[in-house]
Amino acid sequence: MTQIVPTRHPATPRGVPGLRPFALLLGIRKPDTGRWQALGRSLLVADPAMDDLAAWMCATGTGATRPLFEQALTSGIASVPNAPGPLVTFFDHVETPPEWLDENALRRGAQVYRMGGADGLYLARDVSFLGGYLASGFNKTLLRTGALEKGPATRFAETLQWAMDVSSEEGMSRFGPGYRSTLRVRLIHSMVRRHLLGMPDWRTEDWGLPINQTDMAATLVGALLAPFVGGMAMGMLTSRADLDAAAHLARYVGWLIGVEDQWLPDGFRDGVRILYHSLTAIMNPDETSRRLAIPMARDPLTWSYPNMVGLRGQFARAQHLSIATTFLGPRAVRQLGLWPYMPPWYLLARFPVNIVRSADARFGRDGRARAARRGRRQQQRFLELLTGSTEPAETRL
């Protein structure tokens, strides 16, 4: 008997803007029948471990249980006196690293993310984040959790803060800022899932579960690995070892955030495969794509510039549209309701700069450390531009 899957799962794989040529270059083809069926079934799979914990927290009272969760998160489950069973079960699991975890690869992967600097963040925003609105099934969750009211700058800044925590020095060590942020996000996902499933208009038979495994897989590799694909075209030359280290970091982040093993990348090429396959299953733009994308395209006009606000806003808007159009293509940009064509001027301007910096990072004395420091300063400035705040990241968690 064929297992029923939500109607949003298409009969055959759809086209993926921007990524298909790179996937073909790596020898990655469309998902086979088994993989395709798994993508459909995973629309109905959430995060049982965290959902069980969240159900207990809500039944007991979050006023009493959230402080216990935070205590275990920051100091370990052993620090919680007479810890309740559901809390012990969950934290015993996440505090026991998977056998495949390589601490050195984590550190190297985090450094590689910092080396990406502002251009890495621009690719995450203008390709992964903006292009993600083409996945209208996931938009159903975003719109019901106040994405329009919150505003694109705030929403991306929250995602960016999490990514910066994850890629900070020792960020993914036990109780590090990335470890804590990732588990907090996992809890929020579960609470959102509970809330949306309680809404009378949520149609599981059509959309699947909110924040399901298929959507989480696409989001994970889209946020953490897709920028490296675009970075190559912008002159950011990353070694195979660095790409695999970045994928290892993404794998551990995904494991902590509740993504199933079958959707965790085992190396960079495998990450591209997961991204390509998942996107063929979720790309289906509709009116929600335009509702979310248009405010994001206009958002640079309102960022917290210290001077020449109007001029810098117009420049930034053109800059980010240039990136989006270059990598997503005119057709996808038109489906998002944006300007159908913007020349690839930003890519052309940055290519020689990034080539020189990539060479210096690889061959220069202390080049990697210098590139990581410079890149993190750029990333911090961009976060401040979005939020208007110069507070240290840790105080805003």
Short mmCIF file of C-alpha atoms in Angstrom, two decimals:
data_model
loop_
_atom_site.label_atom_id
_atom_site.label_comp_id
_atom_site.label_asym_id
_atom_site.label_seq_id
_atom_site.Cartn_x
_atom_site.Cartn_y
_atom_site.Cartn_z
CA MET A 1 0.00 0.00 0.00
CA THR A 2 1.28 3.47 -0.89
CA GLN A 3 1.71 5.66 2.17
CA ILE A 4 -0.34 8.84 2.08
CA VAL A 5 1.74 12.02 1.90
CA PRO A 6 0.58 15.64 2.03
CA THR A 7 -0.73 17.09 -1.22
CA ARG A 8 2.06 19.69 -1.27
CA HIS A 9 4.48 16.89 -2.22
CA PRO A 10 4.61 16.99 -6.05
CA ALA A 11 4.29 13.94 -8.27
CA THR A 12 7.74 14.52 -9.78
CA PRO A 13 10.78 16.63 -8.85
CA ARG A 14 10.52 20.33 -9.64
CA GLY A 15 13.16 22.65 -11.01
CA VAL A 16 15.56 24.33 -8.60
CA PRO A 17 16.65 27.87 -9.52
CA GLY A 18 20.39 28.43 -9.50
CA LEU A 19 21.52 25.13 -8.00
CA ARG A 20 20.96 22.60 -10.79
CA PRO A 21 24.12 23.40 -12.84
CA PHE A 22 26.32 23.05 -9.77
CA ALA A 23 24.60 19.80 -8.78
CA LEU A 24 25.18 18.40 -12.26
CA LEU A 25 28.82 19.47 -12.09
CA LEU A 26 29.16 17.34 -8.94
CA GLY A 27 27.42 14.41 -10.62
CA ILE A 28 24.25 14.80 -8.56
CA ARG A 29 21.03 13.83 -10.31
CA LYS A 30 17.39 14.11 -9.32
CA PRO A 31 16.28 11.94 -6.39
CA ASP A 32 15.48 8.32 -7.17
CA THR A 33 12.12 6.76 -6.30
CA GLY A 34 13.11 5.75 -2.78
CA ARG A 35 14.57 9.15 -1.96
CA TRP A 36 11.55 10.91 -3.43
CA GLN A 37 9.15 8.88 -1.31
CA ALA A 38 11.25 9.58 1.78
CA LEU A 39 11.02 13.33 1.13
CA GLY A 40 7.24 13.04 0.97
CA ARG A 41 6.97 10.92 4.12
CA SER A 42 9.26 13.29 6.02
CA LEU A 43 6.70 16.07 5.63
CA LEU A 44 4.78 14.19 8.32
CA VAL A 45 7.75 13.69 10.66
CA ALA A 46 8.62 16.34 13.25
CA ASP A 47 11.00 16.05 16.22
CA PRO A 48 9.63 13.42 18.63
CA ALA A 49 12.33 13.86 21.28
CA MET A 50 11.82 17.61 21.68
CA ASP A 51 8.08 17.39 21.12
CA ASP A 52 7.81 14.96 24.05
CA LEU A 53 9.84 17.31 26.24
CA ALA A 54 7.79 20.33 25.16
CA ALA A 55 4.54 18.48 25.89
CA TRP A 56 5.76 17.73 29.41
CA MET A 57 6.92 21.33 29.92
CA CYS A 58 3.56 22.71 28.84
CA ALA A 59 1.57 20.18 30.90
CA THR A 60 3.66 20.89 34.00
CA GLY A 61 3.83 24.63 33.40
CA THR A 62 6.55 26.47 31.53
CA GLY A 63 6.96 28.91 34.39
CA ALA A 64 8.40 26.07 36.45
CA THR A 65 10.03 23.97 33.72
CA ARG A 66 11.70 26.59 31.53
CA PRO A 67 14.21 27.59 34.27
CA LEU A 68 15.12 23.89 34.63
CA PHE A 69 15.64 23.66 30.87
CA GLU A 70 17.88 26.75 30.96
CA GLN A 71 19.87 25.38 33.89
CA ALA A 72 20.54 22.12 32.03
CA LEU A 73 21.32 24.06 28.87
CA THR A 74 23.94 26.29 30.44
CA SER A 75 25.48 24.00 33.08
CA GLY A 76 24.43 20.46 32.22
CA ILE A 77 21.67 18.15 33.41
CA ALA A 78 23.86 17.03 36.32
CA SER A 79 23.58 20.56 37.75
CA VAL A 80 19.77 20.31 38.08
CA PRO A 81 18.82 19.00 41.53
CA ASN A 82 16.33 16.12 41.35
CA ALA A 83 15.95 16.66 37.61
CA PRO A 84 12.60 15.41 36.27
CA GLY A 85 12.70 12.30 34.09
CA PRO A 86 11.69 13.92 30.76
CA LEU A 87 14.45 16.51 31.17
CA VAL A 88 17.02 13.83 32.00
CA THR A 89 16.04 11.72 29.00
CA PHE A 90 16.42 14.61 26.58
CA PHE A 91 19.64 16.09 27.94
CA ASP A 92 21.33 12.72 28.46
CA HIS A 93 20.97 12.30 24.71
CA VAL A 94 22.16 15.73 23.56
CA GLU A 95 25.02 15.83 26.07
CA THR A 96 26.36 12.54 24.67
CA PRO A 97 28.18 13.49 21.44
CA PRO A 98 27.54 11.24 18.42
CA GLU A 99 30.34 8.81 17.60
CA TRP A 100 31.13 10.59 14.36
CA LEU A 101 31.74 14.01 15.95
CA ASP A 102 35.19 15.47 15.24
CA GLU A 103 35.97 18.46 17.50
CA ASN A 104 38.83 19.64 15.28
CA ALA A 105 36.57 19.63 12.23
CA LEU A 106 34.01 21.67 14.19
CA ARG A 107 36.58 24.32 15.00
CA ARG A 108 37.84 24.42 11.44
CA GLY A 109 34.31 24.60 10.07
CA ALA A 110 33.47 27.52 12.36
CA GLN A 111 36.60 29.35 11.24
CA VAL A 112 35.66 28.82 7.59
CA TYR A 113 32.26 30.45 8.24
CA ARG A 114 33.93 33.44 9.83
CA MET A 115 36.33 33.71 6.89
CA GLY A 116 33.30 34.16 4.59
CA GLY A 117 32.81 37.66 5.95
CA ALA A 118 29.97 39.88 4.83
CA ASP A 119 29.71 38.32 1.37
CA GLY A 120 28.89 34.98 2.95
CA LEU A 121 26.05 36.63 4.87
CA TYR A 122 24.79 38.42 1.77
CA LEU A 123 24.57 35.09 -0.04
CA ALA A 124 22.71 33.58 2.90
CA ARG A 125 20.25 36.49 2.90
CA ASP A 126 19.73 37.08 -0.81
CA VAL A 127 19.87 33.50 -2.08
CA SER A 128 19.04 31.06 0.73
CA PHE A 129 16.71 33.23 2.80
CA LEU A 130 14.98 35.17 0.02
CA GLY A 131 14.96 32.21 -2.35
CA GLY A 132 13.45 30.10 0.41
CA TYR A 133 10.21 32.02 0.00
CA LEU A 134 9.72 30.09 -3.24
CA ALA A 135 8.87 27.13 -0.97
CA SER A 136 5.28 28.13 -0.33
CA GLY A 137 4.56 25.15 1.92
CA PHE A 138 7.03 26.47 4.47
CA ASN A 139 5.57 29.96 4.10
CA LYS A 140 2.36 28.71 5.69
CA THR A 141 4.28 28.34 8.95
CA LEU A 142 6.07 31.68 8.64
CA LEU A 143 2.92 33.70 8.04
CA ARG A 144 1.13 32.09 10.98
CA THR A 145 3.98 32.94 13.33
CA GLY A 146 3.98 36.65 12.56
CA ALA A 147 6.75 36.87 9.93
CA LEU A 148 5.13 39.91 8.30
CA GLU A 149 4.55 41.72 11.59
CA LYS A 150 8.07 41.00 12.84
CA GLY A 151 9.64 42.37 9.66
CA PRO A 152 12.40 40.92 7.46
CA ALA A 153 15.29 42.71 9.17
CA THR A 154 14.38 41.38 12.60
CA ARG A 155 13.73 37.88 11.34
CA PHE A 156 16.99 37.66 9.42
CA ALA A 157 18.90 39.26 12.29
CA GLU A 158 17.64 36.50 14.61
CA THR A 159 18.80 33.86 12.15
CA LEU A 160 22.09 35.67 11.69
CA GLN A 161 22.68 35.87 15.44
CA TRP A 162 22.16 32.13 15.70
CA ALA A 163 24.58 31.51 12.80
CA MET A 164 27.20 33.75 14.42
CA ASP A 165 26.82 31.89 17.71
CA VAL A 166 27.26 28.58 15.89
CA SER A 167 30.37 29.79 14.05
CA SER A 168 32.01 31.57 16.99
CA GLU A 169 35.22 30.22 18.49
CA GLU A 170 34.29 27.14 20.52
CA GLY A 171 30.66 28.04 19.77
CA MET A 172 29.60 24.42 19.37
CA SER A 173 31.51 23.08 22.34
CA ARG A 174 29.37 21.74 25.17
CA PHE A 175 27.48 24.70 26.69
CA GLY A 176 29.03 27.09 24.13
CA PRO A 177 26.90 29.91 22.65
CA GLY A 178 26.12 27.97 19.47
CA TYR A 179 25.18 24.85 21.43
CA ARG A 180 22.81 26.86 23.62
CA SER A 181 21.30 28.86 20.77
CA THR A 182 20.68 25.74 18.69
CA LEU A 183 18.83 23.94 21.48
CA ARG A 184 16.79 27.05 22.24
CA VAL A 185 15.79 27.23 18.58
CA ARG A 186 14.85 23.55 18.73
CA LEU A 187 12.56 24.21 21.69
CA ILE A 188 11.00 27.20 19.92
CA HIS A 189 10.36 25.04 16.84
CA SER A 190 8.50 22.52 18.98
CA MET A 191 6.43 25.19 20.72
CA VAL A 192 5.53 26.72 17.34
CA ARG A 193 4.59 23.29 16.06
CA ARG A 194 2.24 22.73 19.01
CA HIS A 195 0.69 26.16 18.52
CA LEU A 196 0.08 25.77 14.80
CA LEU A 197 -1.32 22.25 15.07
CA GLY A 198 -3.87 23.69 17.49
CA MET A 199 -5.07 26.21 14.92
CA PRO A 200 -8.34 25.27 13.20
CA ASP A 201 -7.04 26.31 9.77
CA TRP A 202 -3.87 24.17 9.77
CA ARG A 203 -4.27 21.50 7.07
CA THR A 204 -1.87 18.66 7.81
CA GLU A 205 -3.24 16.61 4.92
CA ASP A 206 -2.17 19.37 2.52
CA TRP A 207 0.90 20.95 4.15
CA GLY A 208 2.31 18.25 6.42
CA LEU A 209 3.45 19.02 9.96
CA PRO A 210 4.79 22.48 10.77
CA ILE A 211 8.61 22.56 10.75
CA ASN A 212 8.87 18.99 9.50
CA GLN A 213 11.98 16.99 8.59
CA THR A 214 11.92 17.84 4.86
CA ASP A 215 11.68 21.57 5.54
CA MET A 216 14.28 21.39 8.32
CA ALA A 217 16.74 19.54 6.06
CA ALA A 218 16.38 22.16 3.32
CA THR A 219 16.70 25.00 5.82
CA LEU A 220 19.78 23.52 7.50
CA VAL A 221 21.88 22.96 4.40
CA GLY A 222 20.44 26.02 2.67
CA ALA A 223 21.53 28.31 5.50
CA LEU A 224 24.89 26.73 6.29
CA LEU A 225 26.16 25.25 3.01
CA ALA A 226 24.46 27.02 0.09
CA PRO A 227 26.46 30.26 0.64
CA PHE A 228 29.66 28.33 -0.17
CA VAL A 229 28.22 27.37 -3.55
CA GLY A 230 27.56 31.00 -4.40
CA GLY A 231 30.83 32.05 -2.84
CA MET A 232 32.81 30.11 -5.45
CA ALA A 233 31.23 32.19 -8.19
CA MET A 234 32.18 35.33 -6.26
CA GLY A 235 35.85 34.38 -6.07
CA MET A 236 35.75 32.91 -2.56
CA LEU A 237 37.96 29.90 -3.21
CA THR A 238 37.49 27.38 -0.42
CA SER A 239 39.51 24.17 -0.22
CA ARG A 240 37.84 20.77 -0.25
CA ALA A 241 38.98 20.17 3.33
CA ASP A 242 37.44 23.47 4.44
CA LEU A 243 34.17 22.69 2.65
CA ASP A 244 33.98 19.29 4.32
CA ALA A 245 34.73 20.89 7.71
CA ALA A 246 31.88 23.36 7.14
CA ALA A 247 29.62 20.41 6.27
CA HIS A 248 30.70 18.64 9.47
CA LEU A 249 29.70 21.69 11.48
CA ALA A 250 26.34 21.72 9.69
CA ARG A 251 25.93 18.02 10.45
CA TYR A 252 26.41 18.51 14.18
CA VAL A 253 24.18 21.58 14.23
CA GLY A 254 21.50 19.56 12.44
CA TRP A 255 21.88 16.68 14.89
CA LEU A 256 21.44 19.07 17.83
CA ILE A 257 18.46 20.82 16.27
CA GLY A 258 16.57 17.57 15.69
CA VAL A 259 17.18 16.68 12.03
CA GLU A 260 17.15 12.93 11.34
CA ASP A 261 20.39 11.20 10.37
CA GLN A 262 19.22 10.54 6.81
CA TRP A 263 19.13 14.30 6.16
CA LEU A 264 22.46 15.19 7.81
CA PRO A 265 25.34 15.93 5.39
CA ASP A 266 28.30 13.57 5.39
CA GLY A 267 30.67 15.92 3.57
CA PHE A 268 30.11 18.94 1.33
CA ARG A 269 29.01 17.03 -1.77
CA ASP A 270 26.46 15.12 0.27
CA GLY A 271 25.21 18.44 1.65
CA VAL A 272 24.65 19.73 -1.88
CA ARG A 273 22.83 16.49 -2.70
CA ILE A 274 20.50 16.91 0.30
CA LEU A 275 19.88 20.55 -0.61
CA TYR A 276 19.17 19.79 -4.26
CA HIS A 277 16.89 16.85 -3.54
CA SER A 278 14.91 18.63 -0.82
CA LEU A 279 14.45 21.74 -2.95
CA THR A 280 13.04 19.70 -5.85
CA ALA A 281 10.32 18.64 -3.42
CA ILE A 282 9.41 22.00 -1.86
CA MET A 283 9.80 24.63 -4.60
CA ASN A 284 6.25 25.78 -5.39
CA PRO A 285 5.90 29.59 -5.37
CA ASP A 286 2.49 31.16 -4.85
CA GLU A 287 1.07 34.44 -3.56
CA THR A 288 2.73 33.92 -0.16
CA SER A 289 6.12 34.05 -1.89
CA ARG A 290 5.47 37.61 -3.00
CA ARG A 291 4.00 38.64 0.36
CA LEU A 292 7.23 37.70 2.12
CA ALA A 293 9.79 38.56 -0.55
CA ILE A 294 8.72 42.09 -1.50
CA PRO A 295 9.17 43.53 2.03
CA MET A 296 12.57 41.83 2.27
CA ALA A 297 13.73 43.33 -1.03
CA ARG A 298 12.71 46.80 0.19
CA ASP A 299 14.17 46.32 3.64
CA PRO A 300 17.67 47.74 2.89
CA LEU A 301 16.04 51.15 2.49
CA THR A 302 15.31 51.20 6.23
CA TRP A 303 18.49 49.79 7.79
CA SER A 304 20.35 51.68 10.51
CA TYR A 305 22.89 53.61 8.45
CA PRO A 306 24.99 56.10 10.40
CA ASN A 307 24.87 58.65 7.55
CA MET A 308 23.62 59.26 3.98
CA VAL A 309 20.61 57.10 4.77
CA GLY A 310 18.75 57.59 1.48
CA LEU A 311 21.75 57.05 -0.80
CA ARG A 312 23.10 54.07 1.10
CA GLY A 313 19.66 52.50 1.26
CA GLN A 314 19.22 52.70 -2.51
CA PHE A 315 22.72 51.34 -3.07
CA ALA A 316 22.15 48.41 -0.69
CA ARG A 317 18.81 47.59 -2.30
CA ALA A 318 20.44 47.43 -5.74
CA GLN A 319 23.35 45.44 -4.34
CA HIS A 320 21.17 42.74 -2.79
CA LEU A 321 18.89 42.56 -5.83
CA SER A 322 22.01 42.06 -7.96
CA ILE A 323 23.01 39.07 -5.84
CA ALA A 324 19.51 37.59 -5.84
CA THR A 325 19.04 37.95 -9.59
CA THR A 326 22.48 36.55 -10.39
CA PHE A 327 21.99 33.34 -8.43
CA LEU A 328 18.22 32.78 -8.45
CA GLY A 329 17.69 33.91 -12.04
CA PRO A 330 15.19 36.37 -13.54
CA ARG A 331 12.31 33.88 -13.59
CA ALA A 332 12.55 33.10 -9.87
CA VAL A 333 12.99 36.76 -9.00
CA ARG A 334 9.87 37.56 -11.03
CA GLN A 335 7.95 34.84 -9.15
CA LEU A 336 8.99 36.58 -5.94
CA GLY A 337 7.46 39.81 -7.23
CA LEU A 338 10.78 41.62 -7.51
CA TRP A 339 12.54 43.53 -10.25
CA PRO A 340 12.97 40.93 -13.02
CA TYR A 341 16.56 41.76 -13.88
CA MET A 342 19.50 43.42 -12.19
CA PRO A 343 22.99 43.14 -13.75
CA PRO A 344 25.52 41.01 -11.84
CA TRP A 345 27.57 44.08 -11.01
CA TYR A 346 28.15 43.19 -7.37
CA LEU A 347 29.56 39.78 -8.24
CA LEU A 348 31.90 41.34 -10.83
CA ALA A 349 33.05 43.98 -8.37
CA ARG A 350 33.75 41.51 -5.58
CA PHE A 351 35.32 38.70 -7.61
CA PRO A 352 38.88 40.10 -7.80
CA VAL A 353 38.78 41.22 -4.17
CA ASN A 354 37.74 37.79 -2.98
CA ILE A 355 40.30 36.06 -5.19
CA VAL A 356 43.11 38.07 -3.60
CA ARG A 357 41.79 37.52 -0.08
CA SER A 358 41.32 33.79 -0.70
CA ALA A 359 44.94 33.51 -1.83
CA ASP A 360 46.14 35.44 1.21
CA ALA A 361 44.07 33.25 3.54
CA ARG A 362 45.48 30.08 2.01
CA PHE A 363 49.12 31.04 1.52
CA GLY A 364 49.81 34.12 3.66
CA ARG A 365 51.42 33.94 7.05
CA ASP A 366 48.61 33.64 9.62
CA GLY A 367 46.29 34.18 6.66
CA ARG A 368 43.45 32.03 7.94
CA ALA A 369 43.35 33.66 11.36
CA ARG A 370 43.54 37.12 9.81
CA ALA A 371 40.74 36.32 7.36
CA ALA A 372 38.56 34.93 10.15
CA ARG A 373 39.04 38.05 12.30
CA ARG A 374 38.32 40.39 9.40
CA GLY A 375 35.31 38.33 8.35
CA ARG A 376 33.81 38.28 11.82
CA ARG A 377 34.16 42.06 12.12
CA GLN A 378 32.27 42.45 8.84
CA GLN A 379 29.58 40.05 10.01
CA GLN A 380 29.16 41.89 13.30
CA ARG A 381 28.84 45.23 11.49
CA PHE A 382 26.16 43.79 9.23
CA LEU A 383 24.23 42.50 12.25
CA GLU A 384 24.45 45.97 13.81
CA LEU A 385 23.21 47.48 10.56
CA LEU A 386 20.11 45.27 10.73
CA THR A 387 19.38 45.77 14.41
CA GLY A 388 20.72 49.23 15.14
CA SER A 389 22.35 47.73 18.24
CA THR A 390 26.01 47.47 19.19
CA GLU A 391 25.42 45.28 22.24
CA PRO A 392 27.60 42.18 22.49
CA ALA A 393 25.90 39.19 20.93
CA GLU A 394 25.76 37.19 24.16
CA THR A 395 23.65 39.79 25.96
CA ARG A 396 20.93 39.56 23.31
CA LEU A 397 20.37 35.79 23.62
#
